[in-house]
Short mmCIF file of C-alpha atoms in Angstrom, two decimals:
data_model
loop_
_atom_site.label_atom_id
_atom_site.label_comp_id
_atom_site.label_asym_id
_atom_site.label_seq_id
_atom_site.Cartn_x
_atom_site.Cartn_y
_atom_site.Cartn_z
CA PRO A 1 0.00 0.00 0.00
CA ILE A 2 0.92 3.65 -0.54
CA ILE A 3 0.08 6.64 1.66
CA LEU A 4 0.29 10.15 0.23
CA VAL A 5 0.67 12.93 2.80
CA ALA A 6 -0.21 16.54 1.99
CA ASN A 7 -1.12 19.45 4.24
CA ALA A 8 -3.96 20.38 1.90
CA ARG A 9 -7.62 21.27 2.24
CA LEU A 10 -9.97 18.77 0.65
CA PRO A 11 -11.95 19.84 -1.20
CA GLY A 12 -9.81 22.89 -1.90
CA GLU A 13 -9.41 25.61 -4.50
CA ARG A 14 -5.61 25.64 -4.65
CA ALA A 15 -3.52 23.68 -7.13
CA GLN A 16 -2.04 21.60 -4.29
CA SER A 17 -5.46 20.07 -3.57
CA ILE A 18 -5.91 19.11 -7.22
CA GLN A 19 -2.37 17.76 -7.52
CA VAL A 20 -2.52 15.44 -4.54
CA THR A 21 -5.97 14.04 -5.35
CA GLN A 22 -4.98 13.43 -8.97
CA ALA A 23 -1.77 11.69 -7.88
CA ALA A 24 -3.58 9.52 -5.33
CA ALA A 25 -6.34 8.58 -7.77
CA ALA A 26 -3.76 7.64 -10.42
CA PHE A 27 -2.05 5.21 -8.03
CA GLN A 28 -5.39 3.67 -7.07
CA ARG A 29 -6.45 3.24 -10.71
CA LEU A 30 -3.17 1.39 -11.27
CA ASP A 31 -4.33 -1.19 -8.67
CA VAL A 32 -2.18 0.11 -5.83
CA GLU A 33 -3.98 0.33 -2.49
CA THR A 34 -3.78 4.06 -1.79
CA THR A 35 -4.69 6.35 1.09
CA LEU A 36 -4.44 10.14 1.03
CA PHE A 37 -3.80 11.99 4.31
CA TYR A 38 -5.01 15.60 4.30
CA ALA A 39 -5.47 18.37 6.87
CA ASP A 40 -8.59 18.46 9.03
CA ARG A 41 -8.92 22.26 8.88
CA ARG A 42 -11.35 24.09 11.13
CA ASP A 43 -13.44 25.67 8.35
CA THR A 44 -13.46 22.71 5.92
CA ALA A 45 -16.22 20.13 6.22
CA ARG A 46 -15.24 16.47 6.04
CA GLU A 47 -16.56 14.88 2.84
CA ASP A 48 -16.58 11.33 1.51
CA VAL A 49 -13.97 10.42 -1.08
CA GLU A 50 -16.39 10.53 -4.01
CA THR A 51 -17.44 14.09 -3.15
CA ILE A 52 -13.82 15.17 -2.78
CA LEU A 53 -12.80 13.73 -6.14
CA GLU A 54 -15.78 15.27 -7.91
CA ALA A 55 -15.07 18.70 -6.39
CA GLN A 56 -11.44 18.50 -7.53
CA GLY A 57 -12.37 17.42 -11.06
CA VAL A 58 -10.77 14.00 -10.56
CA GLN A 59 -12.13 10.90 -12.26
CA PRO A 60 -13.45 8.11 -9.98
CA ALA A 61 -10.88 5.85 -8.35
CA PRO A 62 -12.77 2.98 -6.66
CA GLY A 63 -11.10 1.93 -3.43
CA LEU A 64 -9.16 5.14 -2.82
CA ALA A 65 -9.23 6.09 0.87
CA VAL A 66 -8.86 9.52 2.44
CA GLU A 67 -8.10 10.30 6.08
CA ALA A 68 -8.38 13.72 7.74
CA ILE A 69 -5.45 14.41 10.08
CA ALA A 70 -5.99 16.63 13.10
CA CYS A 71 -3.95 19.83 13.39
CA SER A 72 -3.84 23.05 15.40
CA ASP A 73 -5.70 25.56 13.26
CA TRP A 74 -6.31 29.13 14.33
CA ILE A 75 -4.63 30.90 11.40
CA ASP A 76 -7.75 32.75 10.27
CA ARG A 77 -8.51 34.02 13.77
CA VAL A 78 -5.65 36.53 13.69
CA PRO A 79 -4.88 39.41 11.27
CA ARG A 80 -2.95 38.48 8.12
CA LEU A 81 0.23 40.20 9.34
CA LEU A 82 0.28 37.92 12.40
CA GLN A 83 -0.41 34.63 10.66
CA TYR A 84 3.16 33.33 10.25
CA LEU A 85 3.46 31.64 13.64
CA PRO A 86 -0.03 30.03 13.65
CA ALA A 87 0.61 28.83 10.09
CA ARG A 88 3.83 27.15 11.15
CA LEU A 89 2.06 25.60 14.13
CA GLN A 90 -0.61 24.22 11.83
CA GLU A 91 2.01 22.74 9.49
CA LEU A 92 4.07 21.20 12.29
CA SER A 93 1.10 19.74 14.15
CA PHE A 94 -0.27 18.20 10.95
CA ALA A 95 3.13 16.73 10.10
CA ARG A 96 3.61 15.22 13.56
CA ASN A 97 0.10 13.76 13.70
CA ALA A 98 0.36 12.31 10.18
CA ALA A 99 3.64 10.59 11.07
CA ARG A 100 2.21 9.21 14.32
CA ARG A 101 -0.80 7.75 12.52
CA ILE A 102 1.41 6.10 9.90
CA LEU A 103 3.67 4.56 12.53
CA ARG A 104 0.72 3.37 14.60
CA ARG A 105 -1.68 2.13 11.92
CA HIS A 106 0.28 1.76 8.66
CA PRO A 107 3.89 0.92 9.61
CA ASP A 108 4.54 -1.21 6.51
CA ALA A 109 3.12 1.21 3.92
CA ALA A 110 5.22 3.10 1.44
CA VAL A 111 4.84 6.82 2.15
CA ILE A 112 5.10 9.69 -0.33
CA SER A 113 5.08 12.87 1.74
CA ARG A 114 4.81 16.41 0.44
CA GLU A 115 5.58 17.51 3.98
CA LEU A 116 9.25 17.70 4.96
CA GLU A 117 8.46 17.48 8.67
CA THR A 118 6.42 14.28 8.25
CA ALA A 119 9.27 12.64 6.36
CA ARG A 120 11.71 13.73 9.07
CA HIS A 121 9.51 12.30 11.84
CA LEU A 122 9.24 8.97 10.00
CA VAL A 123 12.96 8.73 9.25
CA ARG A 124 13.84 9.50 12.89
CA ALA A 125 11.45 6.70 13.94
CA GLY A 126 13.20 4.21 11.65
CA HIS A 127 10.54 4.03 8.91
CA VAL A 128 12.33 2.61 5.87
CA HIS A 129 9.73 3.19 3.17
CA THR A 130 9.60 7.00 3.17
CA HIS A 131 9.77 9.07 -0.03
CA LEU A 132 9.79 12.87 0.04
CA GLU A 133 8.19 14.96 -2.73
CA LEU A 134 9.48 18.54 -2.84
CA HIS A 135 7.98 21.48 -4.73
CA ARG A 136 10.49 24.00 -3.41
CA VAL A 137 13.68 24.08 -1.36
CA PRO A 138 13.22 25.85 2.00
CA GLY A 139 15.25 28.96 2.66
CA GLY A 140 15.61 28.93 6.46
CA SER A 141 18.61 27.26 8.06
CA THR A 142 16.52 25.12 10.43
CA ARG A 143 14.30 23.67 7.72
CA ARG A 144 17.32 23.09 5.47
CA ARG A 145 18.94 21.11 8.27
CA TRP A 146 15.73 19.12 8.67
CA LEU A 147 15.67 18.54 4.92
CA LEU A 148 19.18 17.08 4.91
CA GLU A 149 18.27 14.87 7.86
CA ALA A 150 15.12 13.60 6.17
CA ALA A 151 16.83 13.16 2.79
CA ALA A 152 19.57 11.02 4.31
CA GLY A 153 16.99 8.50 5.55
CA CYS A 154 14.47 8.61 2.70
CA ARG A 155 14.32 5.97 0.00
CA SER A 156 14.01 8.66 -2.67
CA ILE A 157 13.40 12.36 -3.27
CA ILE A 158 10.84 13.38 -5.91
CA ALA A 159 11.61 16.87 -7.24
CA ILE A 160 8.81 18.68 -9.05
CA SER A 161 11.27 20.39 -11.41
CA GLY A 162 14.88 20.50 -12.51
CA GLY A 163 15.32 23.70 -10.51
CA VAL A 164 14.38 21.91 -7.31
CA ARG A 165 16.81 19.10 -8.16
CA GLU A 166 19.67 21.53 -8.80
CA ASP A 167 19.18 23.30 -5.49
CA LEU A 168 18.89 20.02 -3.59
CA ILE A 169 22.21 18.86 -5.01
CA ALA A 170 23.80 22.23 -4.18
CA LEU A 171 22.54 21.81 -0.61
CA GLY A 172 24.24 18.43 -0.35
CA VAL A 173 21.46 15.93 -1.08
CA ASP A 174 22.65 12.75 -2.80
CA ALA A 175 21.93 13.21 -6.53
CA GLU A 176 21.34 9.45 -6.93
CA LYS A 177 18.29 9.70 -4.69
CA ILE A 178 16.58 12.45 -6.70
CA THR A 179 14.18 11.96 -9.60
CA VAL A 180 12.37 14.80 -11.38
CA GLU A 181 8.64 14.29 -11.91
CA HIS A 182 6.70 17.25 -13.25
CA ASP A 183 3.01 17.78 -12.67
CA ALA A 184 0.52 16.42 -15.18
CA TYR A 185 -3.02 16.54 -16.54
CA ASP A 186 -6.05 14.27 -16.70
CA PRO A 187 -6.74 13.14 -20.29
CA ALA A 188 -10.36 12.34 -19.40
CA LEU A 189 -11.08 16.07 -18.96
CA PHE A 190 -9.87 16.84 -22.47
CA GLY A 191 -11.22 13.89 -24.43
CA GLN A 192 -14.35 15.63 -25.72
CA LEU A 193 -13.83 19.38 -25.79
CA PRO A 194 -16.73 21.39 -27.23
CA ASP A 195 -15.99 23.26 -30.45
CA LYS A 196 -14.96 26.89 -30.17
CA ALA A 197 -18.32 28.31 -31.17
CA ALA A 198 -20.23 26.25 -28.60
CA ALA A 199 -17.75 27.06 -25.84
CA ARG A 200 -17.92 30.77 -26.58
CA ALA A 201 -21.70 30.70 -26.64
CA GLU A 202 -21.80 29.05 -23.21
CA LEU A 203 -19.33 31.59 -21.81
CA GLN A 204 -21.14 34.49 -23.51
CA LEU A 205 -18.14 35.50 -25.58
CA GLY A 206 -18.24 37.14 -28.98
CA ALA A 207 -17.66 34.88 -31.93
CA GLU A 208 -15.26 37.12 -33.87
CA ARG A 209 -12.66 38.63 -31.53
CA PRO A 210 -9.58 36.55 -30.73
CA VAL A 211 -9.66 35.23 -27.16
CA VAL A 212 -6.60 34.90 -24.93
CA VAL A 213 -7.09 32.83 -21.79
CA TYR A 214 -5.38 32.43 -18.44
CA THR A 215 -6.59 29.74 -16.03
CA GLY A 216 -5.20 29.26 -12.55
CA GLY A 217 -4.19 31.01 -9.35
CA LEU A 218 -3.80 34.77 -9.02
CA LEU A 219 -0.92 35.02 -6.56
CA VAL A 220 1.29 38.01 -7.42
CA TRP A 221 4.13 35.85 -8.75
CA LYS A 222 1.80 34.29 -11.31
CA GLY A 223 2.12 37.58 -13.23
CA VAL A 224 -1.53 38.15 -14.10
CA ASP A 225 -1.08 41.88 -13.48
CA VAL A 226 1.55 41.86 -16.25
CA LEU A 227 -0.97 40.17 -18.54
CA ILE A 228 -3.61 42.80 -17.71
CA ASP A 229 -1.14 45.59 -18.45
CA ALA A 230 -0.35 43.93 -21.78
CA ALA A 231 -4.07 43.84 -22.57
CA ARG A 232 -4.24 47.64 -22.47
CA ALA A 233 -2.36 47.80 -25.76
CA LEU A 234 -4.44 45.08 -27.46
CA PRO A 235 -8.03 46.39 -27.34
CA GLU A 236 -9.06 44.17 -30.25
CA VAL A 237 -8.31 41.03 -28.22
CA GLN A 238 -10.59 39.61 -25.51
CA PHE A 239 -8.65 38.51 -22.40
CA LEU A 240 -10.37 35.91 -20.22
CA ILE A 241 -9.02 35.15 -16.73
CA ALA A 242 -10.45 32.26 -14.69
CA GLY A 243 -9.24 31.23 -11.25
CA GLY A 244 -8.06 32.58 -7.93
CA MET A 245 -9.03 32.81 -4.29
CA PRO A 246 -11.56 35.53 -3.38
CA GLY A 247 -9.02 38.05 -2.08
CA ASP A 248 -6.79 37.59 -5.12
CA VAL A 249 -9.76 37.93 -7.46
CA GLU A 250 -10.74 41.21 -5.81
CA ARG A 251 -7.20 42.58 -6.13
CA THR A 252 -6.96 41.50 -9.77
CA ARG A 253 -10.29 43.06 -10.67
CA ALA A 254 -9.16 46.32 -9.09
CA HIS A 255 -6.02 46.24 -11.24
CA ALA A 256 -8.11 45.66 -14.38
CA GLU A 257 -10.67 48.37 -13.62
CA GLY A 258 -11.52 50.37 -16.73
CA ILE A 259 -9.97 47.88 -19.18
CA SER A 260 -12.96 46.77 -21.21
CA ASN A 261 -11.30 43.85 -22.99
CA VAL A 262 -10.35 42.01 -19.75
CA ARG A 263 -12.90 39.72 -18.11
CA ILE A 264 -12.16 38.10 -14.74
CA ASP A 265 -14.49 35.21 -13.91
CA GLY A 266 -12.98 34.09 -10.60
CA PHE A 267 -12.57 30.52 -9.41
CA GLN A 268 -13.94 27.77 -11.66
CA ALA A 269 -14.36 24.12 -10.77
CA PRO A 270 -11.49 22.11 -12.31
CA ALA A 271 -13.91 20.18 -14.53
CA ARG A 272 -15.03 23.49 -16.06
CA VAL A 273 -11.53 24.72 -16.99
CA PRO A 274 -11.47 22.81 -20.34
CA LEU A 275 -14.51 24.87 -21.43
CA TYR A 276 -12.43 28.05 -21.09
CA LEU A 277 -9.59 26.52 -23.06
CA ALA A 278 -11.96 25.32 -25.79
CA ALA A 279 -13.21 28.90 -26.24
CA ALA A 280 -9.74 30.41 -26.67
CA ASP A 281 -7.25 31.03 -29.46
CA LEU A 282 -4.20 31.34 -27.20
CA ALA A 283 -3.21 30.58 -23.60
CA VAL A 284 -0.72 32.52 -21.47
CA LEU A 285 1.70 31.76 -18.60
CA PRO A 286 2.91 35.24 -17.58
CA ASN A 287 4.96 34.26 -14.50
CA ARG A 288 7.14 36.89 -12.87
CA SER A 289 10.90 36.42 -12.52
CA GLN A 290 10.73 36.52 -8.71
CA PRO A 291 10.47 34.70 -6.34
CA GLU A 292 12.38 31.46 -6.97
CA ILE A 293 9.22 29.35 -6.89
CA SER A 294 8.19 31.16 -10.08
CA ALA A 295 11.52 31.27 -11.87
CA LYS A 296 13.03 27.92 -10.85
CA TYR A 297 10.65 25.60 -9.03
CA THR A 298 7.11 25.71 -10.38
CA SER A 299 5.64 23.01 -12.61
CA PRO A 300 2.26 24.59 -13.42
CA LEU A 301 -0.75 22.33 -13.86
CA LYS A 302 -2.04 24.84 -16.41
CA ALA A 303 0.94 24.28 -18.70
CA PHE A 304 -0.03 20.64 -19.20
CA GLU A 305 -3.71 21.48 -19.51
CA TYR A 306 -2.92 24.11 -22.14
CA MET A 307 -0.98 21.53 -24.15
CA ALA A 308 -3.70 18.92 -23.72
CA SER A 309 -6.27 21.38 -25.10
CA GLY A 310 -4.11 21.95 -28.16
CA LEU A 311 -3.77 25.70 -27.65
CA PRO A 312 -0.75 27.76 -28.70
CA ILE A 313 0.99 29.21 -25.64
CA VAL A 314 2.88 32.37 -24.77
CA ALA A 315 5.03 31.93 -21.64
CA SER A 316 7.53 34.00 -19.69
CA GLU A 317 11.15 33.26 -20.51
CA LEU A 318 12.05 31.52 -17.26
CA PRO A 319 13.94 28.29 -16.52
CA SER A 320 10.91 26.69 -14.84
CA LEU A 321 8.69 27.22 -17.89
CA ARG A 322 11.40 26.64 -20.49
CA GLU A 323 12.07 23.23 -18.90
CA VAL A 324 8.51 22.07 -19.64
CA LEU A 325 7.66 24.04 -22.78
CA GLY A 326 11.04 24.59 -24.44
CA ARG A 327 10.49 21.88 -27.06
CA ASP A 328 6.81 22.56 -27.56
CA PRO A 329 6.20 23.59 -31.17
CA LEU A 330 3.34 25.95 -30.29
CA THR A 331 4.97 27.84 -27.40
CA ARG A 332 6.44 31.31 -27.79
CA PHE A 333 8.45 32.96 -25.00
CA ALA A 334 8.43 36.58 -23.82
CA GLN A 335 10.63 38.49 -21.39
CA ALA A 336 9.23 38.15 -17.89
CA ASP A 337 7.85 41.18 -16.02
CA ASP A 338 7.51 43.20 -19.24
CA PRO A 339 3.94 43.97 -20.42
CA ARG A 340 5.15 45.34 -23.77
CA ALA A 341 7.17 42.21 -24.54
CA LEU A 342 4.29 39.98 -23.46
CA GLY A 343 1.81 41.94 -25.56
CA ALA A 344 4.07 41.79 -28.60
CA SER A 345 4.46 38.01 -28.27
CA ILE A 346 0.70 37.57 -27.89
CA ALA A 347 0.03 39.68 -30.99
CA ALA A 348 2.67 37.78 -32.97
CA ALA A 349 1.35 34.38 -31.91
CA LEU A 350 -2.22 35.35 -32.80
CA GLY A 351 -0.96 36.64 -36.15
CA GLU A 352 0.66 33.29 -36.91
CA LYS A 353 -2.78 31.60 -36.67
CA LEU A 354 -1.14 28.42 -35.41
CA GLY A 355 -4.36 26.49 -34.81
CA ARG A 356 -4.70 23.65 -32.33
CA LEU A 357 -2.37 20.73 -31.86
CA PRO A 358 -3.01 18.49 -28.80
CA ARG A 359 0.28 17.36 -27.31
CA GLY A 360 1.88 16.40 -24.02
CA ALA A 361 0.65 12.80 -24.04
CA ASP A 362 3.54 11.75 -21.77
CA PHE A 363 2.33 14.14 -19.06
CA SER A 364 -0.76 12.24 -17.93
CA TRP A 365 -1.16 11.49 -14.22
CA SER A 366 -0.99 7.76 -14.96
CA ALA A 367 2.32 8.20 -16.79
CA ARG A 368 3.67 10.25 -13.89
#
């Protein structure tokens, strides 16, 4: 059996929640007995596994189990500026409790943990089937020391990108233990896309104007403000932005105020995202050059979904995105952080009229 450990809300609106449920379901569909440990957060109702998978846009995986792990959770009871310490307490309590449950109830299971502290607890207890999946390398000296301790006792380290692998090796982690596994997409969501006209009709978009789409989170480093600034110079193009947590949506709408060719639809259920891609002529990944998670570490779910939909792509010229999209025949790159460069690349790509070409078949969750 395999246990996946992730300090995620389920159901949840962040990419982490989608990623861990897709990974767990893929193992289960490959006839591996799989359990997903997630955080029992104060303001998230416990749901059965079928409801969780449906909410995350994940295809059924009969037999998959989910277990909510208790944690100290009072982050949202204090002002945002004071949330660092309660957030760390939540992470550490979840990690400790997840490790204790594994050692008590599942001592012989293979464990893939997205949580460094859980892996460290297990290694210190002598668990010999621990694998650590890392999506970034911590910056603080204490957590780096914990990482080296956990890595020394883990069976393997799964790095989400080449940038993570490089920094792990520079930190002193054994290169032989590290494998790079990017994120992926679910082919079932893209098997029967509606045609462009039908998708635009459902989304109440005009039939004639070119449509440029962005789907995903709206954290500042995602660069959506750069995309909005680029849209100012392309009034003949409709820009469609779907995704984001409520606070980020509000901030993004404020930034786009007065720009008539930018529409911000807010969070969409994962199963609805292919509709947005079917309506578009071009998709964009406008990541900023800072912080390192953007430039070096990220492996965006949207990149694989864009390729699965067949759309041409314009992406920021960054190592993290070049690593995934550098050989893609329909991807064009633009200087990061520069609205003029991004706008010029969008206009050029639309002018090429590249059409659709589904690709990325090796990036399914089952292949991963």
